[in-house]
Amino acid sequence: MTNILHKCVNCPFMYPFLLCATVAVTAGYKPVILVHGLFDGPGQFSSLIKFISKSHPGTTAIAIDLYNEEDSIQPLWKQVEGFKKAIHPIMQNSSDGVHLICYSQGGMICRGLLATLNDHNIHSAIFLSAPLAGQYGGLDSKYWWSAMPKKMLYLFCYTAIGQMVSICNYWNDPYHQRLFLSGNTYLALLNGDRTHTNITAWKNNFLKIKKFVMIGGRDDGLISPWQSSLFSFYDDKGEVVDMRNTNWYLKDVFGLRTLDLRKDLVQCEFDGIEHVKWPHVQEVYTGCIEEWLRT
């Protein structure tokens, strides 16, 4: 691996199997739960599993086998409910807590989990190149709607039909925020951009985590802007606003600023890595992930 730049801000396994109703948890390290990205499945974590197995022998790891491949475009609230049913028994059998690693679109699913799981015991929540603040670009031309110019996609995404497609649940058009606020039923609620009755409960659930780790890099090539993986995003002029200057941070709507002030928020930048390679680069594991699996 060449041309890799690693920068960490606030920085100080497994054996995959199909999910069963109950999971036997190995004593020692906390179990690790992995949530895959768009158009993929648990096999996406084969390299990451080897890294953790080598550095943390005996660690139990569960790569959740749900909403794989074509099914991954289903609406995110539906996926969140499915993953909650799969993950909750693992937590109940893990009295010391669990770690969560969420890759790409899986990070958006995990955001819903952290908000709505009232009794979760997630210790470290690690987001690997996930469009945390939203996506505006980086479309796959596999479907007709993704072949539309990104400047026009809001016409589809912010409709009831569009919200039945996963990527539209986190499509964040900086030039059409009024329509985003009125038409988006997922990200706008999680970010607190649109007020709702659950916002306080969701914030309390979010703040139960001990560490929130964000990993991304400028050579990702898919997450747009790439800084979304570090919770920064475009303003209405197309300029990227740093996380700490965004409304959701300054107003601490869902707890991001509180985590930062607690020193429990980590931003880890790795340059020189394409999006599809994130789970397979050992330097990313040793530089940004391994430390938080020891706690």
GROMACS .gro file of C-alpha atoms in nm:
model
  295
    1MET     CA    1   0.000   0.000   0.000
    2THR     CA    2   0.149   0.332  -0.106
    3ASN     CA    3   0.071   0.700  -0.070
    4ILE     CA    4  -0.123   0.653   0.252
    5LEU     CA    5  -0.148   0.954   0.480
    6HIS     CA    6  -0.278   0.886   0.828
    7LYS     CA    7  -0.405   1.161   1.054
    8CYS     CA    8  -0.591   1.094   1.376
    9VAL     CA    9  -0.769   1.368   1.572
   10ASN     CA   10  -0.849   1.309   1.943
   11CYS     CA   11  -0.692   0.964   1.927
   12PRO     CA   12  -0.514   0.897   2.247
   13PHE     CA   13  -1.145  -1.151   1.491
   14MET     CA   14  -1.329  -1.299   1.433
   15TYR     CA   15  -1.519  -1.586   1.277
   16PRO     CA   16  -1.821  -1.491   1.067
   17PHE     CA   17  -2.135  -1.702   1.083
   18LEU     CA   18  -2.502  -1.676   1.012
   19LEU     CA   19  -2.691  -1.507   1.290
   20CYS     CA   20  -2.880  -1.733   1.527
   21ALA     CA   21  -3.139  -1.650   1.792
   22THR     CA   22  -2.869  -1.659   2.058
   23VAL     CA   23  -2.495  -1.611   2.029
   24ALA     CA   24  -2.227  -1.767   2.245
   25VAL     CA   25  -1.987  -1.492   2.349
   26THR     CA   26  -1.622  -1.566   2.418
   27ALA     CA   27  -1.487  -1.436   2.749
   28GLY     CA   28  -1.224  -1.162   2.720
   29TYR     CA   29  -1.265  -0.898   2.452
   30LYS     CA   30  -1.609  -0.762   2.386
   31PRO     CA   31  -1.782  -0.915   2.083
   32VAL     CA   32  -1.770  -0.719   1.759
   33ILE     CA   33  -2.076  -0.671   1.539
   34LEU     CA   34  -2.026  -0.573   1.175
   35VAL     CA   35  -2.281  -0.410   0.944
   36HIS     CA   36  -2.208  -0.418   0.571
   37GLY     CA   37  -2.256  -0.159   0.300
   38LEU     CA   38  -2.467  -0.111  -0.012
   39PHE     CA   39  -2.485  -0.397  -0.265
   40ASP     CA   40  -2.276  -0.629  -0.048
   41GLY     CA   41  -2.301  -0.868   0.244
   42PRO     CA   42  -2.112  -1.014   0.542
   43GLY     CA   43  -1.838  -1.150   0.313
   44GLN     CA   44  -1.728  -0.789   0.271
   45PHE     CA   45  -1.549  -0.821   0.606
   46SER     CA   46  -1.327  -1.121   0.529
   47SER     CA   47  -1.002  -0.922   0.555
   48LEU     CA   48  -1.113  -0.727   0.859
   49ILE     CA   49  -1.206  -1.053   1.029
   50LYS     CA   50  -0.855  -1.184   0.971
   51PHE     CA   51  -0.698  -0.867   1.114
   52ILE     CA   52  -0.901  -0.889   1.433
   53SER     CA   53  -0.859  -1.265   1.467
   54LYS     CA   54  -0.482  -1.221   1.454
   55SER     CA   55  -0.457  -0.927   1.693
   56HIS     CA   56  -0.737  -1.032   1.933
   57PRO     CA   57  -0.745  -1.414   1.933
   58GLY     CA   58  -1.073  -1.558   2.057
   59THR     CA   59  -1.279  -1.246   1.992
   60THR     CA   60  -1.635  -1.324   1.890
   61ALA     CA   61  -1.736  -1.140   1.575
   62ILE     CA   62  -2.071  -1.138   1.405
   63ALA     CA   63  -2.102  -1.010   1.049
   64ILE     CA   64  -2.478  -0.966   1.024
   65ASP     CA   65  -2.629  -1.156   0.732
   66LEU     CA   66  -2.924  -0.933   0.643
   67TYR     CA   67  -3.034  -0.711   0.354
   68ASN     CA   68  -2.755  -0.830   0.130
   69GLU     CA   69  -2.684  -0.734  -0.231
   70GLU     CA   70  -3.006  -0.619  -0.405
   71ASP     CA   71  -3.198  -0.614  -0.075
   72SER     CA   72  -2.968  -0.340   0.053
   73ILE     CA   73  -3.164  -0.074  -0.139
   74GLN     CA   74  -3.470  -0.129   0.079
   75PRO     CA   75  -3.572   0.171   0.296
   76LEU     CA   76  -3.341   0.225   0.590
   77TRP     CA   77  -3.605   0.231   0.864
   78LYS     CA   78  -3.706  -0.118   0.751
   79GLN     CA   79  -3.343  -0.229   0.759
   80VAL     CA   80  -3.290  -0.071   1.100
   81GLU     CA   81  -3.578  -0.277   1.242
   82GLY     CA   82  -3.434  -0.595   1.094
   83PHE     CA   83  -3.085  -0.529   1.226
   84LYS     CA   84  -3.223  -0.439   1.569
   85LYS     CA   85  -3.392  -0.780   1.592
   86ALA     CA   86  -3.066  -0.948   1.492
   87ILE     CA   87  -2.836  -0.746   1.716
   88HIS     CA   88  -3.044  -0.718   2.033
   89PRO     CA   89  -2.996  -1.086   2.138
   90ILE     CA   90  -2.620  -1.045   2.098
   91MET     CA   91  -2.626  -0.748   2.333
   92GLN     CA   92  -2.838  -0.934   2.586
   93ASN     CA   93  -2.577  -1.211   2.594
   94SER     CA   94  -2.290  -0.961   2.630
   95SER     CA   95  -2.309  -0.811   2.977
   96ASP     CA   96  -1.986  -0.611   2.927
   97GLY     CA   97  -2.113  -0.453   2.607
   98VAL     CA   98  -2.031  -0.486   2.239
   99HIS     CA   99  -1.837  -0.301   1.971
  100LEU     CA  100  -2.000  -0.197   1.644
  101ILE     CA  101  -1.822  -0.155   1.309
  102CYS     CA  102  -2.036  -0.007   1.033
  103TYR     CA  103  -1.911   0.033   0.677
  104SER     CA  104  -2.043   0.272   0.412
  105GLN     CA  105  -2.426   0.259   0.400
  106GLY     CA  106  -2.403   0.032   0.704
  107GLY     CA  107  -2.305   0.344   0.896
  108MET     CA  108  -2.639   0.499   0.816
  109ILE     CA  109  -2.815   0.188   0.945
  110CYS     CA  110  -2.606   0.205   1.262
  111ARG     CA  111  -2.703   0.567   1.314
  112GLY     CA  112  -3.064   0.453   1.326
  113LEU     CA  113  -2.972   0.174   1.567
  114LEU     CA  114  -2.791   0.409   1.805
  115ALA     CA  115  -3.087   0.645   1.809
  116THR     CA  116  -3.371   0.398   1.854
  117LEU     CA  117  -3.227   0.109   2.061
  118ASN     CA  118  -3.327   0.223   2.409
  119ASP     CA  119  -3.129  -0.042   2.599
  120HIS     CA  120  -2.823  -0.082   2.378
  121ASN     CA  121  -2.483  -0.146   2.536
  122ILE     CA  122  -2.261  -0.044   2.246
  123HIS     CA  123  -1.920   0.058   2.373
  124SER     CA  124  -1.727   0.172   2.065
  125ALA     CA  125  -1.924   0.266   1.752
  126ILE     CA  126  -1.679   0.268   1.460
  127PHE     CA  127  -1.792   0.417   1.129
  128LEU     CA  128  -1.574   0.313   0.835
  129SER     CA  129  -1.616   0.551   0.540
  130ALA     CA  130  -1.986   0.613   0.605
  131PRO     CA  131  -2.178   0.916   0.467
  132LEU     CA  132  -2.265   1.029   0.819
  133ALA     CA  133  -2.373   1.381   0.722
  134GLY     CA  134  -2.534   1.265   0.399
  135GLN     CA  135  -2.443   1.196   0.038
  136TYR     CA  136  -2.441   1.427  -0.262
  137GLY     CA  137  -2.276   1.240  -0.550
  138GLY     CA  138  -2.095   0.909  -0.594
  139LEU     CA  139  -2.387   0.731  -0.758
  140ASP     CA  140  -2.381   0.377  -0.896
  141SER     CA  141  -2.544   0.363  -1.240
  142LYS     CA  142  -2.698   0.023  -1.167
  143TYR     CA  143  -3.048   0.168  -1.143
  144TRP     CA  144  -3.227   0.425  -1.358
  145TRP     CA  145  -3.269   0.669  -1.072
  146SER     CA  146  -2.896   0.668  -1.001
  147ALA     CA  147  -2.824   0.751  -1.366
  148MET     CA  148  -2.995   1.089  -1.317
  149PRO     CA  149  -2.762   1.389  -1.280
  150LYS     CA  150  -2.704   1.451  -0.911
  151LYS     CA  151  -2.846   1.802  -0.947
  152MET     CA  152  -3.179   1.649  -1.051
  153LEU     CA  153  -3.200   1.353  -0.814
  154TYR     CA  154  -3.383   1.554  -0.549
  155LEU     CA  155  -3.686   1.543  -0.780
  156PHE     CA  156  -3.704   1.168  -0.718
  157CYS     CA  157  -3.547   1.126  -0.376
  158TYR     CA  158  -3.766   1.370  -0.186
  159THR     CA  159  -4.089   1.196  -0.286
  160ALA     CA  160  -4.270   0.914  -0.106
  161ILE     CA  161  -4.154   0.669  -0.375
  162GLY     CA  162  -3.796   0.795  -0.356
  163GLN     CA  163  -3.788   0.744   0.019
  164MET     CA  164  -3.846   0.373  -0.046
  165VAL     CA  165  -3.488   0.356  -0.181
  166SER     CA  166  -3.211   0.345   0.076
  167ILE     CA  167  -2.974   0.598  -0.078
  168CYS     CA  168  -3.254   0.855  -0.094
  169ASN     CA  169  -3.287   0.823   0.284
  170TYR     CA  170  -2.947   0.992   0.318
  171TRP     CA  171  -2.936   1.192  -0.007
  172ASN     CA  172  -2.864   1.544   0.117
  173ASP     CA  173  -2.890   1.804  -0.158
  174PRO     CA  174  -2.735   2.125  -0.021
  175TYR     CA  175  -2.913   2.334  -0.285
  176HIS     CA  176  -3.262   2.206  -0.205
  177GLN     CA  177  -3.271   2.196   0.172
  178ARG     CA  178  -3.634   2.298   0.197
  179LEU     CA  179  -3.735   1.989   0.002
  180PHE     CA  180  -3.487   1.778   0.200
  181LEU     CA  181  -3.648   1.888   0.525
  182SER     CA  182  -4.000   1.822   0.404
  183GLY     CA  183  -3.938   1.505   0.202
  184ASN     CA  184  -3.660   1.315   0.377
  185THR     CA  185  -3.789   1.069   0.640
  186TYR     CA  186  -3.457   0.940   0.775
  187LEU     CA  187  -3.145   1.159   0.782
  188ALA     CA  188  -3.335   1.482   0.845
  189LEU     CA  189  -3.480   1.322   1.158
  190LEU     CA  190  -3.155   1.167   1.281
  191ASN     CA  191  -2.968   1.497   1.240
  192GLY     CA  192  -3.247   1.688   1.409
  193ASP     CA  193  -3.277   1.910   1.103
  194ARG     CA  194  -3.649   1.852   1.134
  195THR     CA  195  -3.794   1.858   1.485
  196HIS     CA  196  -3.986   1.557   1.612
  197THR     CA  197  -4.112   1.418   1.940
  198ASN     CA  198  -3.839   1.153   1.971
  199ILE     CA  199  -3.538   1.382   1.944
  200THR     CA  200  -3.460   1.390   2.318
  201ALA     CA  201  -3.492   1.012   2.360
  202TRP     CA  202  -3.278   0.953   2.052
  203LYS     CA  203  -3.010   1.188   2.184
  204ASN     CA  204  -3.003   1.007   2.518
  205ASN     CA  205  -2.965   0.674   2.338
  206PHE     CA  206  -2.686   0.811   2.119
  207LEU     CA  207  -2.494   0.938   2.420
  208LYS     CA  208  -2.486   0.591   2.580
  209ILE     CA  209  -2.192   0.498   2.358
  210LYS     CA  210  -1.844   0.530   2.508
  211LYS     CA  211  -1.653   0.609   2.187
  212PHE     CA  212  -1.768   0.739   1.850
  213VAL     CA  213  -1.498   0.674   1.588
  214MET     CA  214  -1.523   0.821   1.236
  215ILE     CA  215  -1.286   0.704   0.961
  216GLY     CA  216  -1.253   0.849   0.610
  217GLY     CA  217  -1.017   1.000   0.356
  218ARG     CA  218  -0.992   1.237   0.061
  219ASP     CA  219  -0.919   0.962  -0.195
  220ASP     CA  220  -1.233   0.765  -0.114
  221GLY     CA  221  -1.389   0.844  -0.453
  222LEU     CA  222  -1.746   0.752  -0.356
  223ILE     CA  223  -1.854   0.933  -0.039
  224SER     CA  224  -1.935   1.287  -0.149
  225PRO     CA  225  -1.811   1.504   0.000
  226TRP     CA  226  -1.553   1.268   0.148
  227GLN     CA  227  -1.563   1.482   0.464
  228SER     CA  228  -1.916   1.353   0.529
  229SER     CA  229  -1.745   1.048   0.676
  230LEU     CA  230  -1.612   1.288   0.942
  231PHE     CA  231  -1.952   1.459   0.984
  232SER     CA  232  -1.871   1.767   0.774
  233PHE     CA  233  -2.087   1.867   0.477
  234TYR     CA  234  -2.163   2.119   0.204
  235ASP     CA  235  -2.333   2.450   0.271
  236ASP     CA  236  -2.575   2.607   0.022
  237LYS     CA  237  -2.280   2.748  -0.175
  238GLY     CA  238  -2.115   2.410  -0.220
  239GLU     CA  239  -1.839   2.477   0.033
  240VAL     CA  240  -1.759   2.208   0.288
  241VAL     CA  241  -1.837   2.318   0.643
  242ASP     CA  242  -1.631   2.155   0.917
  243MET     CA  243  -1.826   1.937   1.160
  244ARG     CA  244  -1.769   2.178   1.448
  245ASN     CA  245  -1.932   2.462   1.252
  246THR     CA  246  -2.245   2.273   1.149
  247ASN     CA  247  -2.581   2.347   1.306
  248TRP     CA  248  -2.623   1.995   1.443
  249TYR     CA  249  -2.289   2.026   1.626
  250LEU     CA  250  -2.329   2.385   1.750
  251LYS     CA  251  -2.684   2.319   1.872
  252ASP     CA  252  -2.588   1.970   1.993
  253VAL     CA  253  -2.919   1.843   1.862
  254PHE     CA  254  -2.838   1.472   1.881
  255GLY     CA  255  -2.531   1.475   2.107
  256LEU     CA  256  -2.231   1.516   1.874
  257ARG     CA  257  -2.092   1.817   2.063
  258THR     CA  258  -2.144   1.647   2.398
  259LEU     CA  259  -1.941   1.348   2.280
  260ASP     CA  260  -1.668   1.581   2.160
  261LEU     CA  261  -1.654   1.768   2.491
  262ARG     CA  262  -1.642   1.432   2.670
  263LYS     CA  263  -1.333   1.346   2.458
  264ASP     CA  264  -1.526   1.048   2.327
  265LEU     CA  265  -1.533   1.155   1.962
  266VAL     CA  266  -1.249   1.043   1.732
  267GLN     CA  267  -1.183   1.155   1.372
  268CYS     CA  268  -0.934   0.939   1.184
  269GLU     CA  269  -0.826   1.043   0.834
  270PHE     CA  270  -0.652   0.801   0.597
  271ASP     CA  271  -0.569   0.929   0.250
  272GLY     CA  272  -0.476   0.708  -0.047
  273ILE     CA  273  -0.757   0.454  -0.005
  274GLU     CA  274  -1.044   0.391  -0.248
  275HIS     CA  275  -1.388   0.331  -0.105
  276VAL     CA  276  -1.409  -0.042  -0.178
  277LYS     CA  277  -1.070  -0.106  -0.013
  278TRP     CA  278  -1.141   0.032   0.335
  279PRO     CA  279  -1.220  -0.304   0.504
  280HIS     CA  280  -0.911  -0.465   0.348
  281VAL     CA  281  -0.626  -0.227   0.444
  282GLN     CA  282  -0.447  -0.344   0.758
  283GLU     CA  283  -0.304   0.002   0.825
  284VAL     CA  284  -0.657   0.132   0.870
  285TYR     CA  285  -0.727  -0.143   1.120
  286THR     CA  286  -0.409  -0.090   1.323
  287GLY     CA  287  -0.424   0.289   1.296
  288CYS     CA  288  -0.793   0.363   1.351
  289ILE     CA  289  -0.980   0.056   1.476
  290GLU     CA  290  -0.771  -0.179   1.690
  291GLU     CA  291  -0.725   0.062   1.981
  292TRP     CA  292  -1.099   0.096   2.037
  293LEU     CA  293  -1.157  -0.280   2.038
  294ARG     CA  294  -0.927  -0.323   2.338
  295THR     CA  295  -1.145  -0.119   2.572
   0.00000   0.00000   0.00000
